[in-house]
Short mmCIF file of C-alpha atoms and ligand atoms in Angstrom, two decimals:
data_model
loop_
_atom_site.label_atom_id
_atom_site.label_comp_id
_atom_site.label_asym_id
_atom_site.label_seq_id
_atom_site.Cartn_x
_atom_site.Cartn_y
_atom_site.Cartn_z
CA MET F 1 0.74 0.27 -21.06
CA THR F 2 -0.84 3.52 -21.94
CA PRO F 3 1.40 6.32 -23.79
CA PRO F 4 2.75 9.09 -22.03
CA ARG F 5 0.52 12.32 -22.32
CA LEU F 6 1.72 15.32 -24.18
CA LEU F 7 0.05 18.42 -25.01
CA LEU F 8 1.29 20.83 -28.14
CA VAL F 9 0.35 24.38 -28.27
CA ASP F 10 0.67 26.06 -31.35
CA ASP F 11 -1.42 28.74 -33.12
CA ASP F 12 -0.11 27.45 -36.47
CA PRO F 13 -2.73 24.42 -37.53
CA GLY F 14 -0.10 23.73 -40.11
CA VAL F 15 2.49 23.44 -37.78
CA LEU F 16 0.45 21.02 -35.11
CA THR F 17 -0.65 18.69 -38.19
CA GLN F 18 3.23 18.00 -38.57
CA LEU F 19 3.90 17.47 -34.89
CA LYS F 20 0.78 15.42 -34.94
CA TRP F 21 2.16 12.78 -37.19
CA ALA F 22 6.09 12.96 -35.92
CA LEU F 23 4.79 12.22 -32.45
CA SER F 24 2.59 9.25 -32.98
CA GLU F 25 4.02 7.16 -29.85
CA TYR F 26 2.29 9.81 -27.46
CA GLU F 27 -1.42 10.82 -26.38
CA LEU F 28 -1.65 14.18 -27.64
CA SER F 29 -4.02 16.84 -26.63
CA LEU F 30 -3.96 20.40 -28.88
CA ALA F 31 -4.29 23.91 -27.94
CA THR F 32 -3.92 26.71 -30.04
CA ASP F 33 -3.77 29.53 -27.56
CA ARG F 34 -3.51 30.37 -23.74
CA ALA F 35 -6.49 29.80 -22.17
CA SER F 36 -7.11 26.42 -23.82
CA ALA F 37 -3.50 25.68 -23.10
CA LEU F 38 -4.04 26.21 -19.48
CA ASP F 39 -7.30 24.59 -19.26
CA ALA F 40 -5.80 21.38 -20.79
CA VAL F 41 -3.23 21.08 -18.28
CA ARG F 42 -5.55 21.43 -15.54
CA ARG F 43 -8.12 19.00 -16.67
CA TRP F 44 -5.72 16.55 -18.41
CA GLN F 45 -2.56 17.03 -16.31
CA PRO F 46 0.33 16.14 -19.42
CA PRO F 47 3.72 15.83 -17.99
CA VAL F 48 5.16 17.72 -20.71
CA VAL F 49 3.91 20.89 -23.02
CA THR F 50 5.27 22.11 -25.90
CA LEU F 51 4.86 25.73 -25.88
CA ASP F 52 5.05 28.01 -28.81
CA LEU F 53 5.59 31.90 -27.37
CA GLY F 54 4.14 33.51 -30.41
CA LEU F 55 0.29 32.77 -29.40
CA PRO F 56 -2.28 34.91 -30.26
CA PRO F 57 -3.49 38.05 -29.85
CA ASP F 58 0.11 38.85 -29.84
CA PRO F 59 1.48 35.99 -32.57
CA ALA F 60 4.39 38.12 -33.88
CA ASN F 61 6.13 38.57 -29.86
CA ALA F 62 6.11 36.29 -26.76
CA SER F 63 4.17 37.88 -24.17
CA GLU F 64 1.26 35.70 -24.51
CA GLY F 65 3.44 32.54 -24.33
CA LEU F 66 5.21 33.78 -21.47
CA LEU F 67 2.11 34.53 -19.86
CA ALA F 68 0.90 31.10 -20.63
CA LEU F 69 4.33 29.38 -19.17
CA SER F 70 3.76 31.25 -15.92
CA GLU F 71 0.03 30.26 -15.65
CA ILE F 72 1.05 26.37 -16.71
CA LEU F 73 3.88 26.36 -14.01
CA ARG F 74 2.01 27.90 -11.18
CA ALA F 75 -1.04 25.31 -12.19
CA ALA F 76 1.14 22.33 -12.29
CA PRO F 77 4.61 23.03 -11.10
CA SER F 78 6.19 19.91 -12.39
CA THR F 79 5.21 19.98 -15.72
CA LYS F 80 8.60 20.26 -18.25
CA VAL F 81 7.23 22.83 -20.58
CA ILE F 82 9.50 23.20 -23.61
CA VAL F 83 9.15 26.53 -25.44
CA VAL F 84 9.15 26.80 -29.13
CA THR F 85 10.48 30.05 -29.64
CA GLY F 86 11.06 32.17 -33.51
CA ASN F 87 14.60 32.27 -35.14
CA ASP F 88 17.17 34.37 -33.09
CA ASP F 89 15.04 34.69 -30.16
CA ARG F 90 17.41 33.60 -27.61
CA GLU F 91 17.00 36.13 -25.19
CA VAL F 92 13.25 35.01 -24.93
CA ALA F 93 14.25 31.42 -24.79
CA ILE F 94 16.63 32.67 -21.90
CA ARG F 95 13.93 34.56 -20.29
CA ALA F 96 11.60 31.73 -20.53
CA VAL F 97 14.04 28.71 -18.66
CA ALA F 98 14.58 31.52 -16.09
CA LEU F 99 10.65 31.20 -15.94
CA GLY F 100 10.92 27.67 -15.27
CA ALA F 101 10.78 26.46 -18.94
CA TYR F 102 12.20 22.72 -18.89
CA ASP F 103 14.10 23.57 -22.21
CA PHE F 104 13.72 25.53 -25.38
CA TYR F 105 13.90 25.04 -29.37
CA GLU F 106 13.83 27.12 -31.96
CA LYS F 107 11.60 27.31 -35.14
CA PRO F 108 11.54 25.78 -38.03
CA VAL F 109 10.60 22.73 -36.22
CA ASP F 110 12.83 19.81 -36.94
CA PRO F 111 10.23 16.88 -35.47
CA ASP F 112 13.53 14.53 -34.89
CA VAL F 113 15.26 17.13 -32.80
CA LEU F 114 12.01 18.06 -30.81
CA ARG F 115 11.21 14.18 -30.56
CA LEU F 116 14.79 13.71 -28.44
CA ILE F 117 13.92 16.90 -26.53
CA ILE F 118 10.31 15.38 -25.65
CA ALA F 119 11.43 12.27 -25.05
CA ARG F 120 13.89 13.50 -22.73
CA ALA F 121 11.25 15.63 -20.62
CA GLN F 122 8.92 12.90 -20.32
CA ARG F 123 12.02 10.63 -19.02
CA LEU F 124 12.46 13.20 -15.98
CA ALA F 125 9.00 13.52 -15.53
CA ALA F 126 8.63 9.72 -15.16
CA LEU F 127 11.70 9.37 -12.99
CA GLU F 128 10.17 12.77 -11.00
CA SER F 129 6.91 10.96 -10.52
CA GLU F 130 8.24 7.85 -9.39
CA ASN F 131 10.46 9.55 -6.83
CA GLN F 132 7.22 10.98 -5.44
CA GLN F 133 5.71 7.67 -4.72
CA LEU F 134 8.75 6.26 -3.25
CA ILE F 135 9.12 9.11 -0.76
CA ALA F 136 4.86 8.81 -0.44
CA ALA F 137 5.42 4.86 0.18
CA GLN F 138 8.22 5.63 2.82
CA ARG F 139 5.79 7.82 4.66
CA ASN F 140 3.39 5.40 4.34
CA ALA F 141 0.27 4.81 6.45
CA CYS F 142 1.92 2.22 8.33
CA THR F 143 3.36 3.78 10.92
CA GLY F 144 5.79 1.33 13.03
CA LEU F 145 5.58 -1.18 10.37
CA ILE F 146 8.67 -2.21 8.19
CA ALA F 147 7.73 -4.01 4.87
CA ALA F 148 9.06 -4.07 1.40
CA SER F 149 7.33 -7.28 0.06
CA ALA F 150 4.91 -6.12 -3.08
CA SER F 151 1.96 -8.08 -0.99
CA MET F 152 2.60 -5.98 2.45
CA LEU F 153 3.18 -2.91 0.37
CA GLU F 154 -0.44 -3.44 -0.92
CA VAL F 155 -2.08 -3.92 2.28
CA CYS F 156 -0.65 -0.76 3.30
CA ARG F 157 -2.17 0.90 0.28
CA ARG F 158 -5.62 -0.45 1.08
CA ILE F 159 -4.92 0.81 4.80
CA GLU F 160 -4.17 4.33 3.69
CA ARG F 161 -7.29 4.14 1.75
CA LEU F 162 -9.94 3.09 4.09
CA ALA F 163 -8.45 4.43 7.22
CA PRO F 164 -10.00 7.66 6.70
CA THR F 165 -13.49 6.58 6.50
CA SER F 166 -15.47 5.35 10.04
CA ALA F 167 -15.87 2.09 8.21
CA THR F 168 -15.69 -1.44 9.98
CA VAL F 169 -12.27 -3.71 9.01
CA LEU F 170 -11.98 -6.95 9.73
CA LEU F 171 -7.86 -8.05 9.89
CA GLN F 172 -7.55 -11.49 9.02
CA GLY F 173 -4.10 -12.93 9.76
CA GLU F 174 -2.06 -16.05 11.22
CA SER F 175 -0.79 -14.96 14.83
CA GLY F 176 2.11 -12.49 15.22
CA THR F 177 1.42 -11.12 11.24
CA GLY F 178 1.06 -7.34 12.76
CA LYS F 179 -2.90 -7.53 13.36
CA GLU F 180 -2.58 -4.82 16.37
CA VAL F 181 0.26 -2.93 14.70
CA LEU F 182 -2.10 -2.50 11.23
CA ALA F 183 -5.34 -1.34 13.49
CA ARG F 184 -3.09 1.03 15.45
CA ALA F 185 -1.88 2.39 11.92
CA ILE F 186 -5.59 2.56 10.61
CA HIS F 187 -6.58 4.82 13.58
CA GLU F 188 -3.25 6.84 13.35
CA GLN F 189 -4.05 7.85 9.90
CA SER F 190 -8.03 8.27 10.83
CA PRO F 191 -9.38 11.81 12.01
CA ARG F 192 -9.91 10.00 15.09
CA HIS F 193 -6.27 9.90 15.81
CA ALA F 194 -6.56 12.40 18.90
CA GLN F 195 -8.96 10.46 20.20
CA ALA F 196 -8.46 7.00 22.33
CA PHE F 197 -7.55 3.98 20.82
CA VAL F 198 -8.71 0.99 22.95
CA ALA F 199 -8.17 -3.12 22.36
CA ILE F 200 -10.14 -5.49 23.86
CA ASN F 201 -9.04 -9.35 23.50
CA CYS F 202 -12.10 -11.43 23.15
CA ALA F 203 -10.30 -14.75 23.84
CA ALA F 204 -8.72 -13.33 27.16
CA ILE F 205 -11.67 -12.51 29.19
CA PRO F 206 -14.28 -14.77 30.51
CA GLU F 207 -17.93 -14.29 28.65
CA GLN F 208 -19.86 -12.87 31.60
CA LEU F 209 -16.87 -9.98 32.37
CA LEU F 210 -16.38 -9.71 28.44
CA GLU F 211 -19.94 -7.98 28.45
CA SER F 212 -19.71 -5.04 31.13
CA GLU F 213 -16.00 -4.66 29.42
CA LEU F 214 -17.69 -3.84 26.23
CA PHE F 215 -20.64 -2.32 26.87
CA GLY F 216 -20.28 -1.03 30.45
CA TYR F 217 -22.68 -1.49 33.72
CA GLU F 218 -24.72 -0.02 35.77
CA ARG F 219 -24.83 0.49 39.28
CA GLY F 220 -26.10 -2.70 41.09
CA ALA F 221 -26.33 -4.65 37.80
CA PHE F 222 -24.59 -7.71 39.73
CA THR F 223 -23.07 -8.39 42.82
CA GLY F 224 -20.22 -6.00 42.96
CA ALA F 225 -21.21 -3.61 40.47
CA VAL F 226 -20.99 -0.73 43.44
CA ARG F 227 -20.59 2.20 40.58
CA GLN F 228 -21.87 2.78 37.14
CA THR F 229 -18.96 1.88 34.88
CA ARG F 230 -18.60 2.72 31.26
CA GLY F 231 -17.60 -0.10 28.85
CA LYS F 232 -14.68 0.23 26.23
CA LEU F 233 -17.16 1.02 23.46
CA GLU F 234 -18.12 3.79 25.16
CA TYR F 235 -14.73 4.75 26.52
CA ALA F 236 -13.70 4.65 22.99
CA ASP F 237 -16.52 7.36 21.65
CA GLY F 238 -14.58 9.20 19.07
CA GLY F 239 -12.11 7.02 19.09
CA THR F 240 -11.43 3.58 17.70
CA LEU F 241 -12.39 0.20 19.56
CA PHE F 242 -9.65 -2.56 18.55
CA LEU F 243 -11.63 -5.57 18.81
CA ASP F 244 -9.10 -8.61 18.88
CA GLU F 245 -9.83 -12.29 18.65
CA MET F 246 -13.16 -11.50 17.63
CA GLY F 247 -13.78 -15.13 16.34
CA ASP F 248 -13.81 -15.94 20.36
CA LEU F 249 -16.72 -13.44 21.02
CA PRO F 250 -19.52 -15.87 22.46
CA LEU F 251 -22.71 -15.64 20.61
CA SER F 252 -24.99 -14.12 23.12
CA LEU F 253 -22.76 -11.09 22.74
CA GLN F 254 -22.09 -11.42 18.76
CA ALA F 255 -26.25 -10.33 18.83
CA LYS F 256 -25.58 -7.49 21.18
CA LEU F 257 -22.61 -6.17 19.02
CA LEU F 258 -24.33 -6.52 16.18
CA ARG F 259 -26.78 -4.14 17.42
CA PHE F 260 -24.27 -1.88 17.73
CA MET F 261 -22.86 -1.87 14.69
CA GLN F 262 -26.34 -1.18 13.05
CA GLU F 263 -27.58 1.27 15.36
CA ARG F 264 -24.77 2.77 16.95
CA VAL F 265 -26.20 3.02 20.24
CA ILE F 266 -25.35 0.51 23.36
CA GLU F 267 -27.13 -0.38 26.73
CA ARG F 268 -24.89 -0.85 30.01
CA VAL F 269 -25.79 -4.03 31.69
CA GLY F 270 -28.41 -3.64 33.96
CA GLY F 271 -29.16 -0.53 32.18
CA ARG F 272 -32.44 0.62 30.35
CA GLU F 273 -31.25 3.46 28.51
CA GLU F 274 -29.67 3.62 25.12
CA ILE F 275 -26.37 5.46 24.66
CA ALA F 276 -25.38 6.68 21.32
CA VAL F 277 -22.07 5.82 20.87
CA ASP F 278 -19.49 6.94 17.72
CA THR F 279 -17.01 4.12 18.07
CA ARG F 280 -15.14 2.74 14.83
CA VAL F 281 -14.69 -1.09 15.25
CA ILE F 282 -11.53 -2.49 13.94
CA CYS F 283 -11.94 -6.47 14.47
CA ALA F 284 -9.04 -8.65 14.35
CA THR F 285 -8.85 -12.58 14.17
CA HIS F 286 -6.76 -15.39 13.10
CA LYS F 287 -9.76 -18.09 12.68
CA ASP F 288 -11.47 -18.41 9.53
CA LEU F 289 -14.53 -16.86 10.32
CA ARG F 290 -16.21 -18.52 7.61
CA THR F 291 -15.55 -22.18 9.07
CA LEU F 292 -16.93 -20.56 12.47
CA MET F 293 -20.06 -19.51 10.56
CA ALA F 294 -20.34 -22.80 8.69
CA GLU F 295 -20.40 -24.57 12.42
CA ARG F 296 -22.87 -22.07 13.90
CA LEU F 297 -20.51 -20.37 16.21
CA PHE F 298 -20.19 -17.14 14.06
CA ARG F 299 -23.40 -14.96 13.21
CA GLU F 300 -23.77 -14.92 9.60
CA ASP F 301 -25.51 -11.39 9.57
CA LEU F 302 -22.06 -10.28 11.85
CA TYR F 303 -19.89 -11.90 9.61
CA TYR F 304 -21.37 -9.81 6.77
CA ARG F 305 -21.57 -6.94 8.50
CA VAL F 306 -17.87 -6.88 9.67
CA SER F 307 -16.16 -8.25 6.59
CA GLU F 308 -17.19 -5.43 4.15
CA LEU F 309 -13.88 -4.34 4.16
CA SER F 310 -11.63 -7.12 5.29
CA ILE F 311 -8.01 -7.43 4.67
CA ALA F 312 -5.83 -10.51 5.02
CA ILE F 313 -2.54 -10.04 5.96
CA PRO F 314 0.01 -12.22 4.47
CA PRO F 315 2.22 -14.38 6.90
CA LEU F 316 5.91 -13.97 7.05
CA ARG F 317 6.66 -16.56 4.63
CA ALA F 318 4.73 -15.21 1.91
CA ARG F 319 6.42 -11.93 2.08
CA PRO F 320 9.79 -12.23 0.21
CA GLY F 321 12.50 -10.32 2.07
CA ASP F 322 10.63 -8.59 4.83
CA ALA F 323 12.26 -11.19 7.43
CA ILE F 324 15.65 -10.06 6.57
CA LEU F 325 14.53 -6.06 6.88
CA ILE F 326 12.53 -6.85 9.91
CA ALA F 327 15.16 -8.98 11.54
CA ARG F 328 18.26 -6.35 10.82
CA ALA F 329 15.79 -3.28 12.38
CA LEU F 330 14.74 -5.24 15.30
CA LEU F 331 18.59 -5.87 15.73
CA SER F 332 19.34 -2.14 16.03
CA ARG F 333 15.98 -1.82 18.38
CA PHE F 334 17.59 -4.75 20.60
CA ARG F 335 21.00 -3.43 20.78
CA GLU F 336 20.39 -0.41 22.14
CA LEU F 337 18.00 -1.46 24.25
CA TYR F 338 19.95 -3.92 25.97
CA GLY F 339 23.62 -2.12 25.29
CA ALA F 340 24.84 -4.82 23.41
CA GLN F 341 27.71 -5.36 21.12
CA VAL F 342 26.23 -7.28 18.15
CA ARG F 343 26.46 -5.69 14.83
CA ASP F 344 25.05 -7.48 12.31
CA PHE F 345 23.85 -11.36 11.44
CA SER F 346 26.24 -13.30 9.27
CA PRO F 347 25.23 -14.28 5.68
CA SER F 348 24.11 -17.52 6.37
CA ALA F 349 22.22 -16.28 9.58
CA LEU F 350 20.34 -14.03 6.75
CA ALA F 351 20.36 -17.28 4.59
CA ALA F 352 18.55 -19.27 7.46
CA ILE F 353 15.89 -16.11 8.50
CA GLU F 354 14.73 -15.99 4.88
CA ALA F 355 14.33 -19.84 4.62
CA HIS F 356 12.64 -20.12 7.76
CA ASP F 357 9.03 -20.73 7.99
CA TRP F 358 8.02 -18.39 10.50
CA PRO F 359 4.85 -20.07 12.05
CA GLY F 360 4.96 -17.63 14.66
CA ASN F 361 5.58 -14.71 11.96
CA VAL F 362 6.83 -11.39 13.12
CA ARG F 363 6.72 -12.48 16.70
CA GLU F 364 8.87 -15.45 16.59
CA LEU F 365 11.40 -13.18 14.23
CA GLU F 366 11.13 -10.63 17.30
CA ASN F 367 11.31 -13.43 19.91
CA ARG F 368 14.72 -14.82 18.22
CA VAL F 369 16.61 -12.16 17.78
CA LYS F 370 15.95 -10.81 20.81
CA ARG F 371 17.56 -13.94 22.50
CA ALA F 372 20.51 -13.64 20.21
CA VAL F 373 21.21 -10.42 21.04
CA ILE F 374 20.98 -11.14 24.45
CA MET F 375 22.62 -14.58 24.24
CA ALA F 376 25.28 -13.58 21.62
CA ASP F 377 28.84 -13.00 23.02
CA HIS F 378 30.43 -12.25 19.91
CA LEU F 379 29.74 -9.75 17.21
CA VAL F 380 28.33 -11.27 14.15
CA ILE F 381 24.76 -13.14 14.75
CA GLU F 382 24.96 -16.58 13.30
CA ALA F 383 21.96 -18.85 12.88
CA ALA F 384 22.62 -21.06 15.33
CA ASP F 385 22.20 -17.99 17.73
CA LEU F 386 18.73 -17.77 16.16
CA GLU F 387 18.46 -21.48 16.64
CA LEU F 388 17.55 -21.62 13.01
CA GLU F 389 18.54 -24.55 11.09
CA LEU F 390 20.73 -23.63 8.15
CA PRO F 391 19.23 -24.24 4.58
CA VAL F 392 20.82 -26.33 2.26
CA ALA F 393 23.65 -24.79 -0.16
CA ASN F 394 24.23 -21.53 0.77
CA GLY F 395 20.74 -21.00 1.24
CA PHE F 396 20.03 -18.45 -1.49
CA ARG F 397 18.67 -19.68 -4.63
CA THR F 398 20.06 -18.56 -7.98
CA LEU F 399 17.83 -16.40 -9.91
CA ARG F 400 17.79 -18.71 -12.22
CA GLU F 401 16.51 -21.61 -9.94
CA VAL F 402 13.41 -18.72 -8.53
CA ARG F 403 13.01 -17.67 -12.40
CA ASP F 404 12.58 -21.62 -13.48
CA GLU F 405 9.97 -22.36 -10.70
CA ALA F 406 8.36 -19.04 -11.52
CA GLU F 407 8.16 -20.08 -15.18
CA ALA F 408 7.06 -23.35 -14.38
CA GLY F 409 4.25 -22.16 -11.79
CA ALA F 410 2.62 -19.59 -14.52
CA ILE F 411 2.91 -22.60 -17.33
CA GLN F 412 0.84 -24.75 -15.14
CA LEU F 413 -1.64 -22.45 -14.35
CA ALA F 414 -1.91 -21.43 -17.38
CA LEU F 415 -2.59 -25.08 -18.44
CA ALA F 416 -5.09 -26.01 -15.81
CA ALA F 417 -7.24 -22.65 -16.65
CA SER F 418 -7.07 -23.27 -20.32
CA HIS F 419 -8.20 -27.13 -19.60
CA GLY F 420 -4.73 -28.67 -21.13
CA GLN F 421 -5.27 -26.54 -24.36
CA ILE F 422 -1.67 -25.45 -25.57
CA GLY F 423 -3.12 -22.80 -28.21
CA LYS F 424 -5.52 -21.19 -25.43
CA ALA F 425 -2.45 -21.31 -22.52
CA ALA F 426 -0.02 -19.63 -25.12
CA ASP F 427 -2.50 -16.77 -25.36
CA VAL F 428 -3.14 -16.26 -21.62
CA LEU F 429 1.12 -16.68 -21.16
CA GLY F 430 1.24 -13.99 -24.29
CA VAL F 431 3.92 -16.55 -25.66
CA SER F 432 3.63 -18.63 -29.21
CA ARG F 433 2.62 -22.33 -29.09
CA PRO F 434 5.80 -23.73 -30.01
CA THR F 435 7.52 -21.98 -26.71
CA VAL F 436 5.00 -23.42 -24.62
CA TYR F 437 5.75 -26.58 -26.04
CA HIS F 438 9.14 -26.25 -25.15
CA LEU F 439 8.88 -24.92 -22.00
CA ILE F 440 6.33 -28.13 -21.02
CA LYS F 441 9.08 -30.31 -22.15
CA LYS F 442 11.83 -28.60 -20.29
CA TYR F 443 9.99 -28.55 -16.91
CA GLY F 444 8.52 -32.44 -17.41
CA LEU F 445 4.91 -30.70 -17.37
CA HIS F 446 1.84 -32.64 -18.60
N1 ATP R 1 5.92 -5.39 9.59
C1 ATP R 1 6.31 -5.28 10.87
N2 ATP R 1 7.62 -4.60 11.24
C2 ATP R 1 7.98 -4.48 12.56
N3 ATP R 1 7.20 -5.24 13.55
C3 ATP R 1 6.21 -5.73 13.30
C4 ATP R 1 6.09 -5.72 12.33
N4 ATP R 1 4.23 -6.94 12.00
C5 ATP R 1 4.34 -7.07 13.24
N5 ATP R 1 5.46 -6.51 14.41
C6 ATP R 1 5.94 -6.73 15.79
O1 ATP R 1 5.25 -7.95 16.01
C7 ATP R 1 4.95 -7.89 16.86
C8 ATP R 1 3.58 -8.62 16.80
O2 ATP R 1 2.65 -7.69 15.89
P1 ATP R 1 1.14 -7.85 16.21
O3 ATP R 1 1.08 -7.80 17.75
O4 ATP R 1 0.37 -6.72 16.00
O5 ATP R 1 0.46 -9.13 15.64
P2 ATP R 1 -0.92 -10.03 15.60
O6 ATP R 1 -0.83 -10.06 14.44
O7 ATP R 1 -1.53 -9.30 16.43
O8 ATP R 1 -0.56 -11.13 16.78
P3 ATP R 1 -1.38 -12.08 17.96
O9 ATP R 1 -2.19 -12.90 16.71
O10 ATP R 1 -0.41 -12.79 18.11
O11 ATP R 1 -1.90 -11.09 18.57
C9 ATP R 1 4.90 -6.72 17.82
O12 ATP R 1 5.74 -6.83 18.64
C10 ATP R 1 4.88 -5.81 16.49
O13 ATP R 1 5.20 -4.58 17.17
MG1 MG R 2 -2.64 -9.51 18.49
#
């Protein structure tokens, strides 16, 4: 971990040198006047600053220091500024606190006491910044998406980053993992959100129809084409086209889509005119495009074009804790929708939810909870209402079991990575060789 940053402002080089030695656990920056202090705050953003109020050109008074204080707080309001005042300068100290200083300290400096004050300020700054991050996470990019697992939060973070661009995105995930929810989240977070989000499912539409659905057609292009019609790509001009199940896109249309992606123009069926279209494309598939590519069912050039930014959505079984969280949210949603009585899940139902494999992912969870809410004639939903198996024992694994399993897994991985060399594995794992020997024996690994 990088040490926390700390800016020391004092016009006395002797004091700075003394503090430098006493505060070696921090990454320090030093400043001797108001201008350099402010510069350091702007560039370096230290969470905590100690500020001597007697600065040049007015070292005998606090005017320059108080000015520096206000400027620092204006530039970076969450900075914790500890002001250091001369002896018997209580009044100035109080003025400084009124201006927003975090705390004050009287000279001569006792490094031990100052260290305590600084450590407290650092802790507060860290807590505040963590808090900000949590708030930001709740307001996360993925509107409509419930997630607490690390793997899904990482997906949300990536989505947040790529949403504002116009880049093509490929969402890969099993059926029911939330591909469409995420595609919408990307659109909502993009500058295109006021324009159309148009979805088309390549697997649901026959090949001949799909072409005119995507690209539109001119009047007379085929029997029944009685008037010129825009396709979905054109419809989504300025907005986003969600191309669902793109693994099912026929080869002929893959070529046409690739052309659009490279040149950003389309031709309607039966038309000759090139029409410039500004549509962002988000593709989704539950199939493995690489396999399709190997079977020559998917064009390689298109694959590389769409997979520049690809996001693998983890299946529900690989998102610890999410199933219960989502189940609870769905329960209250369906309860309202159907005016049902049910209040909650029983502990064993929760255990069954966490233990189930969820081959149909969130969609399956949605169906099971909906059915249970409608059918249950009691207040608490049991595993049987969800038609789920009760897991063995109480269903929850003890922390010890979870840790042991994780530990054994990590050791196996490290041993495999270091070709069975205990010393190397110990290095990778950050423990001693005897510890590795001990654990190999404990878990019966070879
Ligand atoms: N994290 C989540 N939180 C809440 N609801 C979710 C979440 N993920 C998915 N859902 C809901 O689950 C259902 C399936 O999601 P979605 O349609 O986005 O999945 P999909 O991957 O496109 O599935 P399919 O392959 O079946 O089309 C939707 O009703 C969606 O609202
Ligand atoms: Mg879908």
